[in-house]
Coordinates of C-alpha atoms in Angstrom, one line a residue:
X26 CA -19.9 34.8 -21.6
X27 CA -20.7 38.4 -20.9
X28 CA -19.8 38.0 -17.2
X29 CA -16.4 36.4 -18.2
X30 CA -15.9 39.3 -20.7
X31 CA -16.5 41.9 -17.9
X32 CA -14.2 40.0 -15.6
X33 CA -11.4 40.0 -18.1
X34 CA -11.9 43.6 -19.0
X35 CA -11.9 44.4 -15.3
X36 CA -8.2 43.3 -15.2
X37 CA -7.3 45.4 -18.2
X38 CA -6.1 48.9 -17.6
X39 CA -7.9 50.3 -20.7
X40 CA -6.1 53.7 -20.7
X41 CA -2.4 53.0 -20.4
X42 CA 1.0 54.0 -21.7
X43 CA 3.8 51.6 -22.7
X44 CA 7.2 52.1 -21.1
X45 CA 8.9 55.0 -23.1
X46 CA 12.2 54.3 -24.7
X47 CA 14.9 56.7 -26.0
X48 CA 15.9 56.9 -29.7
X49 CA 17.7 59.9 -31.2
X50 CA 16.2 63.3 -30.2
X51 CA 12.9 61.7 -29.0
X52 CA 11.3 59.5 -26.4
X53 CA 8.9 57.0 -28.0
X54 CA 5.9 55.1 -26.6
X55 CA 2.5 53.9 -27.5
X56 CA -0.7 54.2 -25.5
X57 CA -4.2 52.9 -25.4
X58 CA -7.4 54.8 -24.5
X59 CA -10.5 53.3 -22.9
X60 CA -13.1 52.4 -25.6
X61 CA -10.6 52.5 -28.4
X62 CA -9.5 49.2 -29.9
X63 CA -6.0 49.9 -31.1
X64 CA -2.7 51.5 -30.1
X65 CA -1.7 55.1 -30.6
X66 CA 2.1 55.4 -31.3
X67 CA 3.6 58.7 -30.0
X68 CA 6.8 60.5 -29.3
X69 CA 8.0 63.6 -27.4
X70 CA 11.1 65.6 -28.2
X71 CA 13.6 65.2 -25.4
X72 CA 13.1 67.9 -22.8
X73 CA 9.6 68.8 -24.0
X74 CA 6.2 67.7 -23.0
X75 CA 4.3 68.2 -26.3
X76 CA 3.1 64.8 -27.6
X77 CA 3.3 64.1 -31.3
X78 CA 1.2 61.2 -32.7
X79 CA 3.3 59.1 -35.1
X80 CA 0.5 56.7 -36.0
X81 CA -3.0 56.2 -34.6
X82 CA -4.0 52.7 -35.5
X83 CA -7.6 53.5 -34.6
X84 CA -7.7 56.0 -37.5
X85 CA -6.0 53.4 -39.8
X86 CA -8.7 50.9 -38.8
X87 CA -11.7 53.1 -39.4
X88 CA -14.3 51.3 -41.5
X89 CA -12.4 48.0 -41.3
X90 CA -13.5 44.8 -39.5
X91 CA -9.9 43.7 -39.2
X92 CA -6.7 45.8 -39.0
X93 CA -3.2 44.6 -38.2
X94 CA -0.4 47.1 -38.4
X95 CA 2.5 44.8 -39.1
X96 CA 5.5 47.1 -39.0
X97 CA 6.1 50.8 -38.1
X98 CA 9.5 52.0 -39.2
X99 CA 10.6 55.6 -38.7
X100 CA 13.4 57.0 -40.9
X101 CA 16.7 56.8 -38.9
X102 CA 18.3 60.2 -39.6
X103 CA 15.7 62.9 -39.9
X104 CA 13.0 61.0 -38.0
X105 CA 10.5 62.8 -40.2
X106 CA 9.3 59.8 -42.3
X107 CA 7.3 56.8 -41.1
X108 CA 6.7 53.7 -43.2
X109 CA 4.0 51.3 -41.9
X110 CA 2.3 48.2 -43.2
X111 CA -1.4 47.3 -42.9
X112 CA -3.4 44.1 -43.4
X113 CA -7.2 44.5 -43.4
X114 CA -8.1 40.8 -43.9
X115 CA -6.0 38.6 -41.7
X116 CA -4.4 37.0 -44.7
X117 CA -1.0 38.4 -43.7
X118 CA -0.6 40.4 -47.0
X119 CA 0.2 44.0 -46.3
X120 CA 0.1 47.4 -48.0
X121 CA 3.0 49.7 -47.1
X122 CA 2.3 53.4 -46.6
X123 CA 5.1 56.1 -46.3
X124 CA 4.1 59.3 -44.5
X125 CA 5.9 62.5 -43.8
X126 CA 5.3 63.3 -40.1
X127 CA 5.8 67.1 -40.4
X128 CA 2.9 67.4 -42.9
X129 CA 1.0 64.2 -42.2
X130 CA 1.1 63.6 -46.0
X131 CA 1.1 60.1 -47.5
X132 CA 3.9 60.1 -50.0
X133 CA 4.0 56.5 -51.4
X134 CA 2.0 53.3 -51.3
X135 CA 3.2 49.8 -52.0
X136 CA 0.8 46.9 -52.3
X137 CA 1.1 43.2 -51.9
X138 CA 4.0 42.9 -49.5
X139 CA 4.7 40.7 -46.4
X140 CA 4.8 43.7 -44.1
X141 CA 8.5 44.0 -43.6
X142 CA 10.1 47.5 -43.9
X143 CA 13.7 48.6 -43.8
X144 CA 15.1 52.1 -44.4
X145 CA 18.5 52.9 -46.0
X146 CA 20.6 55.3 -44.0
X147 CA 20.2 58.1 -46.5
X148 CA 16.4 57.9 -46.3
X149 CA 16.1 57.7 -50.0
X150 CA 15.0 54.0 -50.3
X151 CA 13.1 51.4 -48.4
X152 CA 13.5 47.7 -48.7
X153 CA 10.5 45.3 -48.6
X154 CA 9.5 41.7 -49.5
X155 CA 7.1 40.2 -52.0
X156 CA 5.3 36.9 -51.5
X157 CA 4.9 34.1 -54.1
X158 CA 1.6 32.4 -55.1
X159 CA 1.9 30.1 -52.1
X160 CA 2.3 33.1 -49.7
X161 CA 6.0 32.5 -49.2
X162 CA 8.2 35.6 -48.7
X163 CA 10.6 35.2 -51.7
X164 CA 11.7 38.5 -53.3
X165 CA 13.6 41.5 -52.0
X166 CA 12.6 44.8 -53.6
X167 CA 13.9 48.3 -53.2
X168 CA 11.7 51.3 -53.5
X169 CA 13.0 54.8 -54.3
X170 CA 11.1 57.4 -52.3
X171 CA 8.8 59.5 -54.5
X172 CA 8.7 57.1 -57.4
X173 CA 5.9 54.7 -58.5
X174 CA 6.0 51.3 -56.9
X175 CA 5.8 49.9 -60.5
X176 CA 9.3 51.1 -61.0
X177 CA 10.7 49.3 -57.9
X178 CA 13.7 47.0 -58.4
X179 CA 13.9 43.3 -57.5
X180 CA 17.3 42.7 -55.9
X181 CA 17.0 39.0 -55.0
X182 CA 14.7 36.1 -55.7
X183 CA 14.7 32.9 -53.6
X184 CA 13.4 30.1 -55.9
X185 CA 13.8 27.2 -53.5
X186 CA 10.3 26.7 -52.0
X187 CA 11.8 25.4 -48.7
X188 CA 13.3 28.9 -48.0
X189 CA 11.8 32.1 -46.6
X190 CA 13.4 35.5 -47.3
X191 CA 13.7 38.0 -44.4
X192 CA 15.4 41.3 -44.2
X193 CA 16.6 43.5 -41.3
X194 CA 19.5 45.9 -40.5
X195 CA 22.3 45.1 -38.2
X196 CA 22.1 47.0 -34.9
X197 CA 25.0 49.2 -35.9
X198 CA 22.9 50.3 -38.9
X199 CA 25.8 49.8 -41.3
X200 CA 24.5 46.6 -43.0
X201 CA 21.3 45.3 -44.5
X202 CA 21.1 41.6 -43.8
X203 CA 19.0 39.4 -46.2
X204 CA 18.3 36.1 -44.5
X205 CA 17.3 33.1 -46.7
X206 CA 16.4 30.4 -44.3
X207 CA 14.5 27.0 -44.3
X208 CA 13.8 25.0 -41.2
X209 CA 17.3 23.6 -41.3
X210 CA 19.6 25.8 -43.5
X211 CA 20.6 29.5 -43.8
X212 CA 22.2 31.7 -46.4
X213 CA 22.8 35.4 -45.6
X214 CA 23.5 38.3 -48.1
X215 CA 24.5 41.8 -47.1
X216 CA 24.5 45.3 -48.4
X217 CA 27.1 47.6 -46.9
X218 CA 25.6 51.1 -46.7
X219 CA 29.1 52.5 -46.4
X220 CA 30.2 51.1 -49.8
X221 CA 29.9 52.9 -53.0
X222 CA 27.9 50.5 -55.1
X223 CA 25.7 49.1 -52.3
X224 CA 25.3 45.7 -54.0
X225 CA 24.3 42.4 -52.3
X226 CA 27.0 39.9 -51.5
X227 CA 26.8 36.5 -49.9
X228 CA 28.4 36.0 -46.5
X229 CA 28.4 32.2 -46.5
X230 CA 26.6 30.0 -49.1
X231 CA 24.0 27.6 -47.8
X232 CA 25.1 24.2 -46.6
X233 CA 22.3 21.8 -45.8
X234 CA 21.8 21.6 -42.0
X235 CA 23.8 24.7 -41.1
X236 CA 21.8 27.5 -39.6
X237 CA 23.4 30.9 -38.8
X238 CA 22.5 34.5 -37.8
X239 CA 24.6 37.6 -38.0
X240 CA 25.3 40.9 -36.3
X241 CA 28.0 43.5 -36.7
X242 CA 30.5 45.0 -34.2
X243 CA 33.3 47.3 -35.4
X244 CA 35.5 45.3 -37.7
X245 CA 33.9 41.9 -37.1
X246 CA 30.7 40.0 -37.6
X247 CA 29.3 37.8 -34.8
X248 CA 27.6 34.6 -35.8
X249 CA 25.4 32.2 -33.9
X250 CA 25.6 28.8 -35.7
X251 CA 25.2 25.1 -35.3
X252 CA 26.9 21.9 -36.5
X253 CA 25.9 18.2 -36.4
X254 CA 27.9 17.9 -33.2
X255 CA 26.8 21.3 -31.7
X256 CA 23.1 21.4 -32.1
X257 CA 22.5 23.9 -29.4
X258 CA 24.5 26.6 -31.3
X259 CA 27.6 28.6 -30.4
X260 CA 28.9 32.2 -30.9
X261 CA 31.6 32.8 -33.5
X262 CA 33.2 35.8 -35.1
X263 CA 35.0 36.7 -38.3
X264 CA 36.5 39.9 -39.9
X265 CA 34.0 41.9 -42.0
X266 CA 36.6 41.8 -44.8
X267 CA 36.6 37.9 -44.8
X268 CA 33.3 36.7 -43.5
X269 CA 33.2 33.2 -45.1
X270 CA 33.0 30.2 -42.9
X271 CA 36.6 29.2 -43.0
X272 CA 37.4 32.4 -41.1
X273 CA 34.9 31.9 -38.3
X274 CA 36.4 31.6 -34.9
X275 CA 34.6 30.4 -31.7
X276 CA 34.6 32.9 -28.8
X277 CA 37.3 31.5 -26.6
X278 CA 35.7 32.5 -23.2
X279 CA 32.2 31.5 -24.3
X280 CA 32.7 28.1 -25.8
X281 CA 29.9 25.7 -26.8
X282 CA 28.1 23.9 -23.9
X283 CA 25.7 21.1 -24.7
X284 CA 23.2 22.1 -22.0
X285 CA 23.0 25.7 -23.2
X286 CA 21.0 26.8 -26.3
X287 CA 22.0 30.0 -28.0
X288 CA 19.3 31.8 -30.0
X289 CA 21.0 35.0 -31.2
X290 CA 23.6 37.6 -30.4
X291 CA 23.0 41.3 -30.7
X292 CA 25.6 44.0 -30.6
X293 CA 25.9 47.4 -29.0
X294 CA 28.8 49.8 -29.3
X295 CA 30.8 48.4 -26.4
X296 CA 28.9 45.2 -25.4
X297 CA 27.0 42.3 -26.7
X298 CA 23.9 40.6 -25.5
X299 CA 23.3 36.9 -26.1
X300 CA 19.9 35.4 -25.8
X301 CA 19.1 31.7 -25.3
X302 CA 18.0 29.0 -22.9
X303 CA 19.5 27.1 -20.0
X304 CA 17.9 24.9 -17.3
X305 CA 14.7 24.9 -19.3
X306 CA 14.3 28.7 -19.1
X307 CA 15.0 31.8 -21.2
X308 CA 18.3 33.4 -20.3
X309 CA 20.3 36.5 -21.2
X310 CA 24.1 36.8 -21.1
X311 CA 26.0 40.1 -21.5
X312 CA 29.6 40.9 -22.0
X313 CA 31.7 44.0 -22.6
X314 CA 33.7 43.8 -25.8
X315 CA 37.0 45.4 -26.7
X316 CA 38.2 47.1 -30.0
X317 CA 39.0 43.6 -31.5
X318 CA 35.5 42.4 -30.6
X319 CA 36.8 40.1 -27.8
X320 CA 34.4 39.2 -24.9
X321 CA 35.9 40.7 -21.7
X322 CA 33.3 40.2 -18.9
X323 CA 30.7 37.6 -19.9
X324 CA 28.0 36.8 -17.3
X325 CA 24.4 35.6 -17.1
X326 CA 21.8 37.9 -15.6
X327 CA 20.0 36.4 -12.6
X328 CA 16.5 36.9 -11.3
X329 CA 14.6 36.3 -8.0
X330 CA 11.9 33.9 -9.1
X331 CA 12.8 30.2 -9.9
X332 CA 10.5 30.0 -12.9
X333 CA 10.1 33.0 -15.3
X334 CA 10.5 34.2 -18.8
X335 CA 12.8 37.1 -20.0
X336 CA 13.3 38.7 -23.4
X337 CA 14.9 41.7 -24.9
X338 CA 12.6 44.8 -24.9
X339 CA 13.0 47.8 -27.2
X340 CA 16.7 48.7 -27.5
X341 CA 17.1 51.4 -30.2
X342 CA 20.2 53.2 -28.9
X343 CA 23.4 51.7 -30.1
X344 CA 25.9 53.6 -27.9
X345 CA 24.7 52.9 -24.4
X346 CA 25.7 51.0 -21.2
X347 CA 22.1 49.8 -20.7
X348 CA 20.1 46.8 -22.0
X349 CA 16.4 47.0 -21.7
X350 CA 14.7 43.7 -20.9
X351 CA 11.1 42.4 -20.4
X352 CA 10.4 40.0 -17.6
X353 CA 7.3 38.0 -16.5
X354 CA 6.3 34.9 -14.7
X355 CA 3.0 33.0 -14.2
X356 CA 2.3 35.3 -11.3
X357 CA 4.4 38.5 -12.2
X358 CA 2.9 40.8 -14.7
X359 CA 5.1 42.1 -17.6
X360 CA 8.0 44.1 -16.1
X361 CA 10.3 46.3 -18.0
X362 CA 13.8 47.1 -16.6
X363 CA 17.1 48.5 -17.6
X364 CA 20.2 46.4 -16.8
X365 CA 23.4 48.4 -16.4
X366 CA 26.4 46.6 -18.0
X367 CA 29.0 48.4 -15.9
X368 CA 27.7 47.9 -12.4
X369 CA 25.3 45.0 -13.1
X370 CA 22.3 46.7 -11.5
X371 CA 18.6 46.6 -12.5
X372 CA 16.3 49.5 -12.5
X373 CA 12.6 48.7 -12.9
X374 CA 10.9 51.1 -15.3
X375 CA 7.3 49.8 -15.5
X376 CA 5.2 47.0 -14.2
X377 CA 2.1 46.2 -16.1
X378 CA -0.8 47.4 -14.0
X379 CA -3.6 44.8 -13.5
X380 CA -6.5 46.4 -11.6
X381 CA -7.7 44.2 -8.8
X382 CA -4.8 41.7 -9.0
X383 CA -2.8 40.8 -5.9
X384 CA 0.3 38.7 -6.9
X385 CA 0.5 37.3 -3.3
X386 CA -2.7 35.5 -3.7
X387 CA -1.3 33.2 -6.5
X388 CA 1.4 30.7 -6.7
X389 CA 3.3 28.9 -9.4
X390 CA 5.5 25.8 -9.4
X391 CA 7.5 23.7 -11.8
X392 CA 7.7 19.9 -11.6
X393 CA 8.2 17.0 -14.0
X394 CA 6.2 14.1 -15.4
X395 CA 7.8 10.8 -16.6
X396 CA 7.2 10.2 -20.3
X397 CA 6.5 6.8 -21.7
X398 CA 10.2 6.4 -22.4
X399 CA 11.3 7.7 -19.0
X400 CA 12.2 11.3 -20.2
X401 CA 11.3 13.9 -17.7
X402 CA 8.8 16.4 -19.1
X403 CA 8.8 19.9 -17.4
X404 CA 5.4 21.1 -16.2
X405 CA 4.6 24.7 -15.1
X406 CA 1.5 25.3 -13.0
X407 CA -0.2 28.4 -11.5
X408 CA -3.2 28.5 -9.2
X409 CA -5.0 30.6 -6.5
X410 CA -3.3 29.7 -3.2
X411 CA -6.4 29.8 -1.0
X412 CA -8.6 27.9 -3.4
X413 CA -5.9 25.3 -4.0
X414 CA -5.1 24.6 -0.4
X415 CA -8.7 24.6 1.0
X416 CA -9.0 20.9 0.3
X417 CA -7.1 18.0 -1.3
X418 CA -9.7 17.1 -3.8
X419 CA -8.8 17.0 -7.6
X420 CA -9.2 20.4 -9.1
X421 CA -10.6 21.6 -12.5
X422 CA -7.6 22.1 -14.7
X423 CA -6.7 23.6 -18.1
X424 CA -3.7 21.9 -19.6
X425 CA -2.0 23.8 -22.5
X426 CA 0.4 22.4 -25.0
X427 CA 2.1 23.2 -28.4
X428 CA 5.3 21.2 -29.1
X429 CA 6.3 22.0 -32.6
X430 CA 8.9 24.0 -34.6
X431 CA 11.2 24.2 -31.6
X432 CA 8.9 26.9 -30.3
X433 CA 8.7 27.2 -26.5
X434 CA 5.7 28.0 -24.4
X435 CA 7.3 29.9 -21.6
X436 CA 5.7 30.7 -18.2
X437 CA 4.5 34.2 -18.6
X438 CA 1.6 36.3 -17.2
X439 CA -1.8 36.5 -18.8
X440 CA -4.6 38.4 -17.0
X441 CA -7.2 36.7 -19.2
X442 CA -6.7 33.4 -17.3
X443 CA -7.4 35.0 -13.9
X444 CA -11.2 34.3 -14.1
X445 CA -10.3 30.6 -14.4
X446 CA -7.9 30.7 -11.4
X447 CA -10.4 32.5 -9.4
X448 CA -12.9 29.7 -9.9
X449 CA -10.4 27.3 -8.3
X450 CA -8.9 26.0 -11.6
X451 CA -5.2 25.1 -12.2
X452 CA -3.5 26.4 -15.4
X453 CA -0.8 24.0 -16.5
X454 CA 1.7 24.2 -19.3
X455 CA 3.2 20.9 -20.6
X456 CA 6.7 21.6 -22.0
X457 CA 6.6 18.7 -24.4
X458 CA 9.1 17.5 -26.9
X459 CA 8.8 19.2 -30.3
X460 CA 9.1 22.5 -28.5
X461 CA 12.4 24.1 -27.6
X462 CA 12.2 24.4 -23.9
X463 CA 15.1 22.0 -23.2
X464 CA 17.2 23.0 -26.2
X465 CA 17.5 22.1 -29.9
X466 CA 17.6 18.4 -29.3
X467 CA 14.2 18.5 -27.6
X468 CA 12.9 19.5 -31.0
X469 CA 15.3 18.2 -33.6
X470 CA 16.1 14.8 -32.3
X471 CA 13.0 14.0 -30.2
X472 CA 10.0 15.9 -31.6
X473 CA 10.0 16.2 -35.4
X474 CA 10.1 14.0 -38.5
X475 CA 9.9 10.3 -37.3
X476 CA 9.9 11.1 -33.6
X477 CA 6.9 13.5 -33.8
X478 CA 4.7 11.1 -31.8
X479 CA 6.7 11.9 -28.7
X480 CA 4.9 15.2 -28.7
X481 CA 1.6 13.5 -28.3
X482 CA 2.6 10.8 -25.9
X483 CA 4.4 13.4 -23.7
X484 CA 1.2 15.4 -23.4
X485 CA -0.8 12.3 -22.5
X486 CA 1.9 11.4 -19.9
X487 CA 1.5 14.9 -18.4
X488 CA -2.3 14.4 -18.2
X489 CA -1.9 11.0 -16.6
X490 CA 0.6 12.4 -14.1
X491 CA -1.7 15.2 -13.0
X492 CA -4.5 12.6 -12.6
X493 CA -2.2 10.1 -10.7
X494 CA -1.1 12.9 -8.3
X495 CA -4.8 13.6 -7.7
X496 CA -4.3 17.2 -8.9
X497 CA -7.2 16.7 -11.3
X498 CA -9.4 14.0 -12.8
X499 CA -10.6 13.2 -16.3
X500 CA -14.1 14.8 -15.8
X501 CA -12.3 18.0 -14.6
X502 CA -9.5 18.2 -17.2
X503 CA -9.7 20.6 -20.1
X504 CA -7.0 20.9 -22.8
X505 CA -6.1 23.5 -25.3
X506 CA -3.8 24.0 -28.2
X507 CA -3.6 26.3 -31.2
X508 CA -2.3 25.8 -34.8
X509 CA 0.3 23.0 -34.5
X510 CA -1.0 22.8 -31.0
X511 CA -4.4 22.0 -32.6
X512 CA -2.7 19.1 -34.3
X513 CA -1.7 18.0 -30.8
X514 CA -5.3 18.3 -29.7
X515 CA -6.5 16.2 -32.6
X516 CA -3.9 13.5 -32.1
X517 CA -4.4 13.1 -28.3
X518 CA -8.2 13.1 -28.7
X519 CA -7.9 10.1 -31.1
X520 CA -5.4 8.3 -28.8
X521 CA -6.8 8.9 -25.3
X522 CA -10.2 10.6 -25.4
X523 CA -11.1 9.1 -22.0
X524 CA -8.6 11.4 -20.3
X525 CA -10.3 14.7 -21.1
X526 CA -13.7 16.5 -20.5
X527 CA -13.3 19.4 -23.0
X528 CA -10.8 20.3 -25.7
X529 CA -10.2 23.8 -27.2
X530 CA -8.6 23.5 -30.6
X531 CA -7.8 26.9 -32.2
X532 CA -7.1 27.1 -35.9
X533 CA -6.0 23.4 -35.8
X534 CA -3.6 21.9 -38.4
X535 CA -5.4 18.6 -38.6
X536 CA -5.4 17.4 -42.2
X537 CA -1.7 16.7 -42.3
X538 CA -1.7 14.2 -45.2
X539 CA -3.8 16.3 -47.6
X540 CA -1.9 19.5 -46.8
X541 CA 1.6 18.0 -47.1
X542 CA 0.7 16.2 -50.3
X543 CA -0.5 19.3 -52.1
X544 CA 2.4 21.8 -52.9
X545 CA -0.2 24.3 -54.2
X546 CA -1.5 24.9 -50.7
X547 CA 0.2 27.9 -49.1
X548 CA 3.4 27.2 -47.2
X549 CA 3.3 23.4 -47.8
X550 CA 6.8 22.8 -49.2
X551 CA 8.3 24.8 -46.4
X552 CA 6.8 22.4 -44.0
X553 CA 8.4 19.3 -45.4
X554 CA 11.5 20.0 -43.2
X555 CA 9.2 19.9 -40.2
X556 CA 6.9 16.9 -40.8
X557 CA 8.7 15.1 -43.6
X558 CA 8.3 14.9 -47.4
X559 CA 5.2 12.7 -48.1
X560 CA 6.8 11.6 -51.4
X561 CA 9.0 9.4 -49.3
X562 CA 7.1 6.4 -48.1
X563 CA 8.5 6.3 -44.6
X564 CA 7.3 9.9 -44.0
X565 CA 4.0 9.4 -45.6
X566 CA 3.2 6.3 -43.5
X567 CA 4.4 7.9 -40.3
X568 CA 2.3 11.1 -40.9
X569 CA -0.7 9.0 -41.8
X570 CA -0.4 7.2 -38.5
X571 CA -1.1 10.3 -36.5
X572 CA -2.8 12.8 -38.8
X573 CA -6.0 13.6 -36.8
X574 CA -8.5 13.5 -39.7
X575 CA -7.2 10.2 -40.9
X576 CA -7.4 8.6 -37.4
X577 CA -10.9 9.7 -36.3
X578 CA -12.6 6.5 -35.2
X579 CA -15.9 5.2 -33.9
X580 CA -15.5 6.0 -30.2
X581 CA -16.6 8.4 -27.5
X582 CA -14.9 11.8 -27.7
X583 CA -15.0 14.6 -25.0
X584 CA -16.6 18.0 -25.7
X585 CA -14.7 19.8 -28.4
X586 CA -14.7 23.5 -29.4
X587 CA -12.9 24.2 -32.7
X588 CA -12.2 27.7 -34.0
X589 CA -11.0 28.9 -37.4
X590 CA -10.5 32.2 -39.3
X591 CA -11.9 32.6 -42.8
X592 CA -8.8 34.4 -44.1
X593 CA -6.2 32.2 -42.4
X594 CA -3.3 31.6 -44.8
X595 CA -1.6 29.1 -42.5
X596 CA -4.4 26.7 -41.6
X597 CA -7.2 27.1 -44.2
X598 CA -10.7 27.2 -42.6
X599 CA -11.7 24.0 -44.5
X600 CA -9.2 21.9 -42.4
X601 CA -11.1 22.3 -39.1
X602 CA -14.4 22.2 -41.0
X603 CA -13.4 18.9 -42.5
X604 CA -12.3 17.6 -39.1
X605 CA -15.7 18.4 -37.7
X606 CA -17.4 16.5 -40.5
X607 CA -15.3 13.4 -39.8
X608 CA -16.0 13.6 -36.1
X609 CA -19.7 14.0 -36.6
X610 CA -19.8 11.0 -38.8
X611 CA -17.9 8.7 -36.6
X612 CA -18.1 9.7 -32.9
X613 CA -20.4 7.6 -30.7
X614 CA -21.1 10.1 -27.9
X615 CA -23.6 13.0 -27.5
X616 CA -21.0 15.5 -26.2
X617 CA -20.8 19.0 -27.6
X618 CA -18.9 19.4 -31.0
X619 CA -18.8 23.1 -31.9
X620 CA -17.2 24.9 -34.8
X621 CA -16.8 28.7 -34.7
X622 CA -15.4 30.5 -37.7
X623 CA -14.4 34.2 -37.5
X624 CA -15.5 35.6 -40.8
X625 CA -13.3 38.6 -40.7
X626 CA -9.9 37.4 -39.3
X627 CA -7.1 35.0 -40.0
X628 CA -4.7 32.8 -38.0
X629 CA -4.3 35.1 -35.0
X630 CA -8.0 35.8 -34.2
X631 CA -9.4 39.3 -33.8
X632 CA -7.1 42.4 -34.1
X633 CA -9.5 44.6 -32.1
X634 CA -8.5 44.2 -28.4
X635 CA -12.1 44.2 -27.2
X636 CA -13.3 41.7 -29.8
X637 CA -10.4 39.5 -28.9
X638 CA -11.5 39.5 -25.3
X639 CA -15.0 38.6 -26.5
X640 CA -13.6 35.7 -28.4
X641 CA -11.6 34.5 -25.4
X642 CA -14.5 34.9 -23.1
X643 CA -16.6 32.7 -25.4
X644 CA -14.0 30.0 -25.5
X645 CA -13.6 30.0 -21.7
X646 CA -17.3 30.1 -21.3
X647 CA -17.7 26.9 -23.2
X648 CA -14.9 25.4 -21.1
X649 CA -16.5 26.4 -17.8
X650 CA -19.9 25.1 -19.0
X651 CA -18.4 21.7 -19.8
X652 CA -16.6 21.6 -16.5
X653 CA -19.8 22.6 -14.7
X654 CA -18.2 25.7 -13.3
X655 CA -21.0 28.2 -14.2
X656 CA -21.0 29.7 -10.7
X657 CA -19.6 33.3 -10.1
X658 CA -15.9 33.4 -9.3
X659 CA -15.0 32.2 -5.8
X660 CA -12.6 35.0 -5.3
X661 CA -13.5 38.7 -4.9
X662 CA -10.6 40.1 -6.9
X663 CA -12.3 39.1 -10.2
X664 CA -15.6 40.9 -9.4

């Protein structure tokens, strides 16, 4: 494990700066320092070289075993106040601190929040969210700067336990948007900071099955929304004076297309950016907009590689011709670039430096595996070219999957997997149903509720395809999934344990029936719109048929490493512990069955970047041991 740790750390540029971005009179960035575990957030006044530290997370973390800074929000006018939220347990409950940067004085403290922070434009108030007893964000509060938190006012309470409450400002800064959303339904309330009373009003009351998001451009709102016939979402607009649904109009030159999924639309002063998916990959569309908020030049940004992932980077400036994007692939480290809306050019600003890494020595591909019902399941694979092509024998392989909540596992770069590739392993992502890779239907119609088993059979089909193509073999095949991906691990291990040599199950959601039947367990009721309400017999029976703990049987299982976090509010540590007990009681083999509980973290493992590398090197060490790959790496770049 120590060798793996040193290999991983060797690929990490320990002292580094993020790509600086402009906002107001400053340039902002964060940096890391060799030996320090956390980020240091900084700024420089435009035209000057003197650095000012906005927040040093290392100082915030002093004396703590765990430290997650959830949000950092600088006041938008004077830029002299910073509000930040801190979780020291991993339980995802945060304390908010408000600090004056010019004096370094802590002005106010607010406890027991979900970590979200929004300033008003006058810098007199911040908005934040409280959680209920089941850890659900459900109340919007406003805090007046300088007053005790006990005097804060609750502006809105969401009593429906299926709904979460979120808050953010529109990019224009004019509106505060309060988003009440379940897995299937949305209702948004706004505060207009330019109004006299600044009271909340509802944009469009909730209608079961209708999801929508909002942003503001001049005299209009833009909406991204769905309908029963348009599951992949479309862009619409309405006047800010009449924003209810009957006034929404579809954008005439960007109409709904069934093979294109729209995630959100974000507005700048003279253009909009639309983010979504097409052809199984993330995509960005941009368009100039006129005074009446009409799209004038809509186009999709193109890239050189056939398989990649792209997302919006930090875009704090509203009046600009540039859009900042982050790009990566399985072989290309994270790359930040500005895209010019006017001349459609890209300027690369920063490429993540990975010491000792040569992109040309690695190769990635995408192909498809036939599912049991004939559906083509996309597969992304990356490997070291020389080690892959030196013979045609099956290769040791790590197959990763998730497949829930419509969440996509996109092909991005991770230096921590290089020690595996340098030992001749393949790293493979199965883009199975239940995820969102191929659009909303991939999840909503074919991977949740009473079609959830497609997620598991798709993963098995990918494994079988890799074996049939002689890319790997069962004694060389490792699998991994986390959280709902841990549910995937539990299900496929019960169904086809013969296909795999070692499984890594991180914070696995495996006691589906017990959890879904107990509304007192944090976040359970919210999940009924994902897995089904167990009070209905059809859902109970279906969940019971795949719930990993309820389907452990007397058979041989492969080696299994299960990890958990003591303070995890999403998957309580007793779930994986209970699963281990069931496996120990019933399994008929003598393979490894290991349970590792982090006693100071939650769902997302260690917050300390060096401790996180230690945790990852331990997991990969177990994997390599079970695949009998204990030898030093075959390729010099990892030494």
